[in-house]
């Protein structure tokens, strides 16, 4: 599965979804994880809805987006696009830590939301 991290530095989950200038995408499975790409999401839009749609289009191939903050409207739009939003525990939570946690969830007892993502991925 692919996870997009909203980050300023590819080290920490430290960006708000709507303000994020870059997403860092990782592939994660039961055996490990690897960096895939950096996505530039820095185009500016005046209208809030257009800005959010643009951010979602940037990460449309991802299954999860991991952010420091996300508003309720953006969260709903992300979910309606088939992407599961996750909020970091703090802006000091590292991407590495989150990747290890997700991989552990995959291998141990995945919660329902993660099982749905894994099933969706298997159907592709």
C-alpha positions as a Markdown table, in Angstrom:
| # | Residue | x | y | z |
|---|---|---|---|---|
| 1 | Unk | 0.0 | 0.0 | 0.0 |
| 2 | Unk | 1.1 | 3.6 | -0.6 |
| 3 | Unk | 1.2 | 6.2 | 2.2 |
| 4 | Unk | 1.7 | 9.9 | 1.5 |
| 5 | Unk | 3.3 | 11.8 | 4.4 |
| 6 | Unk | 2.7 | 15.6 | 4.7 |
| 7 | Unk | 6.2 | 16.7 | 5.7 |
| 8 | Unk | 8.6 | 19.7 | 5.3 |
| 9 | Unk | 11.7 | 17.5 | 5.5 |
| 10 | Unk | 10.9 | 13.8 | 4.8 |
| 11 | Unk | 11.8 | 13.1 | 8.4 |
| 12 | Unk | 8.8 | 14.2 | 10.5 |
| 13 | Unk | 5.0 | 14.3 | 9.9 |
| 14 | Unk | 4.9 | 18.1 | 10.4 |
| 15 | Unk | 2.6 | 19.6 | 7.8 |
| 16 | Unk | -1.1 | 20.4 | 7.8 |
| 17 | Unk | -2.9 | 18.8 | 4.8 |
| 18 | Unk | -4.2 | 22.0 | 3.3 |
| 19 | Unk | -0.9 | 23.9 | 3.6 |
| 20 | Unk | 1.4 | 21.0 | 2.6 |
| 21 | Unk | 3.9 | 21.9 | -0.1 |
| 22 | Unk | 5.3 | 18.4 | -0.5 |
| 23 | Unk | 4.1 | 14.8 | 0.1 |
| 24 | Unk | 6.6 | 12.0 | 0.6 |
| 25 | Unk | 5.3 | 8.7 | -0.6 |
| 26 | Unk | 6.3 | 5.3 | 0.7 |
| 27 | Unk | 5.3 | 1.7 | -0.2 |
| 28 | Unk | 4.5 | -0.4 | 2.8 |
| 29 | Unk | 3.8 | -4.1 | 3.1 |
| 30 | Unk | 4.2 | -6.9 | 5.6 |
| 31 | Unk | 7.9 | -7.3 | 4.7 |
| 32 | Unk | 9.1 | -3.7 | 4.8 |
| 33 | Unk | 8.8 | -0.3 | 3.4 |
| 34 | Unk | 10.6 | 1.9 | 0.8 |
| 35 | Unk | 10.6 | 5.4 | -0.4 |
| 36 | Unk | 8.8 | 5.9 | -3.7 |
| 37 | Unk | 8.6 | 9.6 | -4.6 |
| 38 | Unk | 8.4 | 13.2 | -3.5 |
| 39 | Unk | 5.3 | 15.0 | -4.8 |
| 40 | Unk | 5.3 | 18.7 | -5.2 |
| 41 | Unk | 1.9 | 20.1 | -4.1 |
| 42 | Unk | 2.9 | 23.8 | -3.9 |
| 43 | Unk | 0.5 | 25.3 | -6.5 |
| 44 | Unk | -1.6 | 28.1 | -4.9 |
| 45 | Unk | -5.3 | 28.3 | -5.3 |
| 46 | Unk | -7.6 | 31.1 | -4.0 |
| 47 | Unk | -10.7 | 29.0 | -3.5 |
| 48 | Unk | -10.4 | 26.5 | -0.6 |
| 49 | Unk | -12.3 | 23.7 | -2.4 |
| 50 | Unk | -10.0 | 24.0 | -5.4 |
| 51 | Unk | -6.9 | 23.9 | -3.2 |
| 52 | Unk | -8.2 | 20.8 | -1.4 |
| 53 | Unk | -9.1 | 19.0 | -4.7 |
| 54 | Unk | -5.6 | 19.8 | -6.0 |
| 55 | Unk | -3.9 | 18.3 | -2.9 |
| 56 | Unk | -6.1 | 15.2 | -3.2 |
| 57 | Unk | -5.2 | 14.8 | -6.9 |
| 58 | Unk | -1.5 | 15.0 | -6.0 |
| 59 | Unk | -1.9 | 11.9 | -3.8 |
| 60 | Unk | -4.7 | 10.1 | -5.7 |
| 61 | Unk | -2.6 | 6.9 | -6.1 |
| 62 | Unk | -2.1 | 6.6 | -2.3 |
| 63 | Unk | -4.2 | 4.6 | 0.1 |
| 64 | Unk | -3.4 | 6.6 | 3.3 |
| 65 | Unk | -2.3 | 10.2 | 3.9 |
| 66 | Unk | -0.5 | 10.9 | 7.2 |
| 67 | Unk | -0.7 | 14.5 | 8.4 |
| 68 | Unk | -0.1 | 16.6 | 11.5 |
| 69 | Unk | -3.5 | 18.3 | 11.1 |
| 70 | Unk | -6.5 | 18.0 | 8.7 |
| 71 | Unk | -9.7 | 20.0 | 8.8 |
| 72 | Unk | -13.1 | 18.2 | 8.9 |
| 73 | Unk | -14.0 | 19.3 | 5.3 |
| 74 | Unk | -10.6 | 18.2 | 3.9 |
| 75 | Unk | -10.9 | 14.9 | 5.9 |
| 76 | Unk | -14.3 | 14.2 | 4.3 |
| 77 | Unk | -13.0 | 15.0 | 0.9 |
| 78 | Unk | -10.0 | 12.8 | 1.3 |
| 79 | Unk | -12.1 | 9.9 | 2.5 |
| 80 | Unk | -14.6 | 10.4 | -0.4 |
| 81 | Unk | -11.6 | 10.1 | -2.7 |
| 82 | Unk | -10.8 | 6.6 | -1.2 |
| 83 | Unk | -7.8 | 7.8 | 0.8 |
| 84 | Unk | -7.7 | 7.1 | 4.5 |
| 85 | Unk | -6.5 | 10.2 | 6.6 |
| 86 | Unk | -4.3 | 9.6 | 9.6 |
| 87 | Unk | -3.2 | 12.2 | 12.1 |
| 88 | Unk | 0.2 | 12.1 | 13.7 |
| 89 | Unk | 0.5 | 12.0 | 17.5 |
| 90 | Unk | 2.6 | 15.2 | 17.3 |
| 91 | Unk | 4.7 | 17.2 | 14.8 |
| 92 | Unk | 7.7 | 15.4 | 16.3 |
| 93 | Unk | 6.5 | 12.0 | 15.2 |
| 94 | Unk | 8.9 | 10.7 | 12.6 |
| 95 | Unk | 7.9 | 9.1 | 9.3 |
| 96 | Unk | 10.2 | 6.1 | 10.2 |
| 97 | Unk | 8.2 | 5.6 | 13.5 |
| 98 | Unk | 4.9 | 5.7 | 11.6 |
| 99 | Unk | 6.1 | 3.3 | 9.0 |
| 100 | Unk | 7.2 | 0.8 | 11.6 |
| 101 | Unk | 3.9 | 1.2 | 13.4 |
| 102 | Unk | 1.9 | 0.6 | 10.2 |
| 103 | Unk | 4.0 | -2.4 | 9.3 |
| 104 | Unk | 3.5 | -3.9 | 12.8 |
| 105 | Unk | -0.3 | -3.4 | 12.4 |
| 106 | Unk | -0.2 | -5.2 | 9.1 |
| 107 | Unk | 1.7 | -8.1 | 10.6 |
| 108 | Unk | -0.1 | -8.4 | 13.9 |
| 109 | Unk | -3.8 | -7.7 | 14.1 |
| 110 | Unk | -4.8 | -5.0 | 11.6 |
| 111 | Unk | -7.7 | -2.8 | 12.7 |
| 112 | Unk | -10.8 | -2.8 | 10.4 |
| 113 | Unk | -9.8 | 0.4 | 8.6 |
| 114 | Unk | -6.5 | -1.2 | 7.6 |
| 115 | Unk | -8.1 | -4.5 | 6.7 |
| 116 | Unk | -10.3 | -2.6 | 4.2 |
| 117 | Unk | -7.2 | -0.9 | 2.7 |
| 118 | Unk | -5.4 | -4.2 | 2.4 |
| 119 | Unk | -8.4 | -5.9 | 0.7 |
| 120 | Unk | -8.8 | -2.9 | -1.7 |
| 121 | Unk | -5.1 | -3.2 | -2.6 |
| 122 | Unk | -5.4 | -7.0 | -3.2 |
| 123 | Unk | -8.3 | -6.4 | -5.6 |
| 124 | Unk | -6.3 | -4.1 | -7.8 |
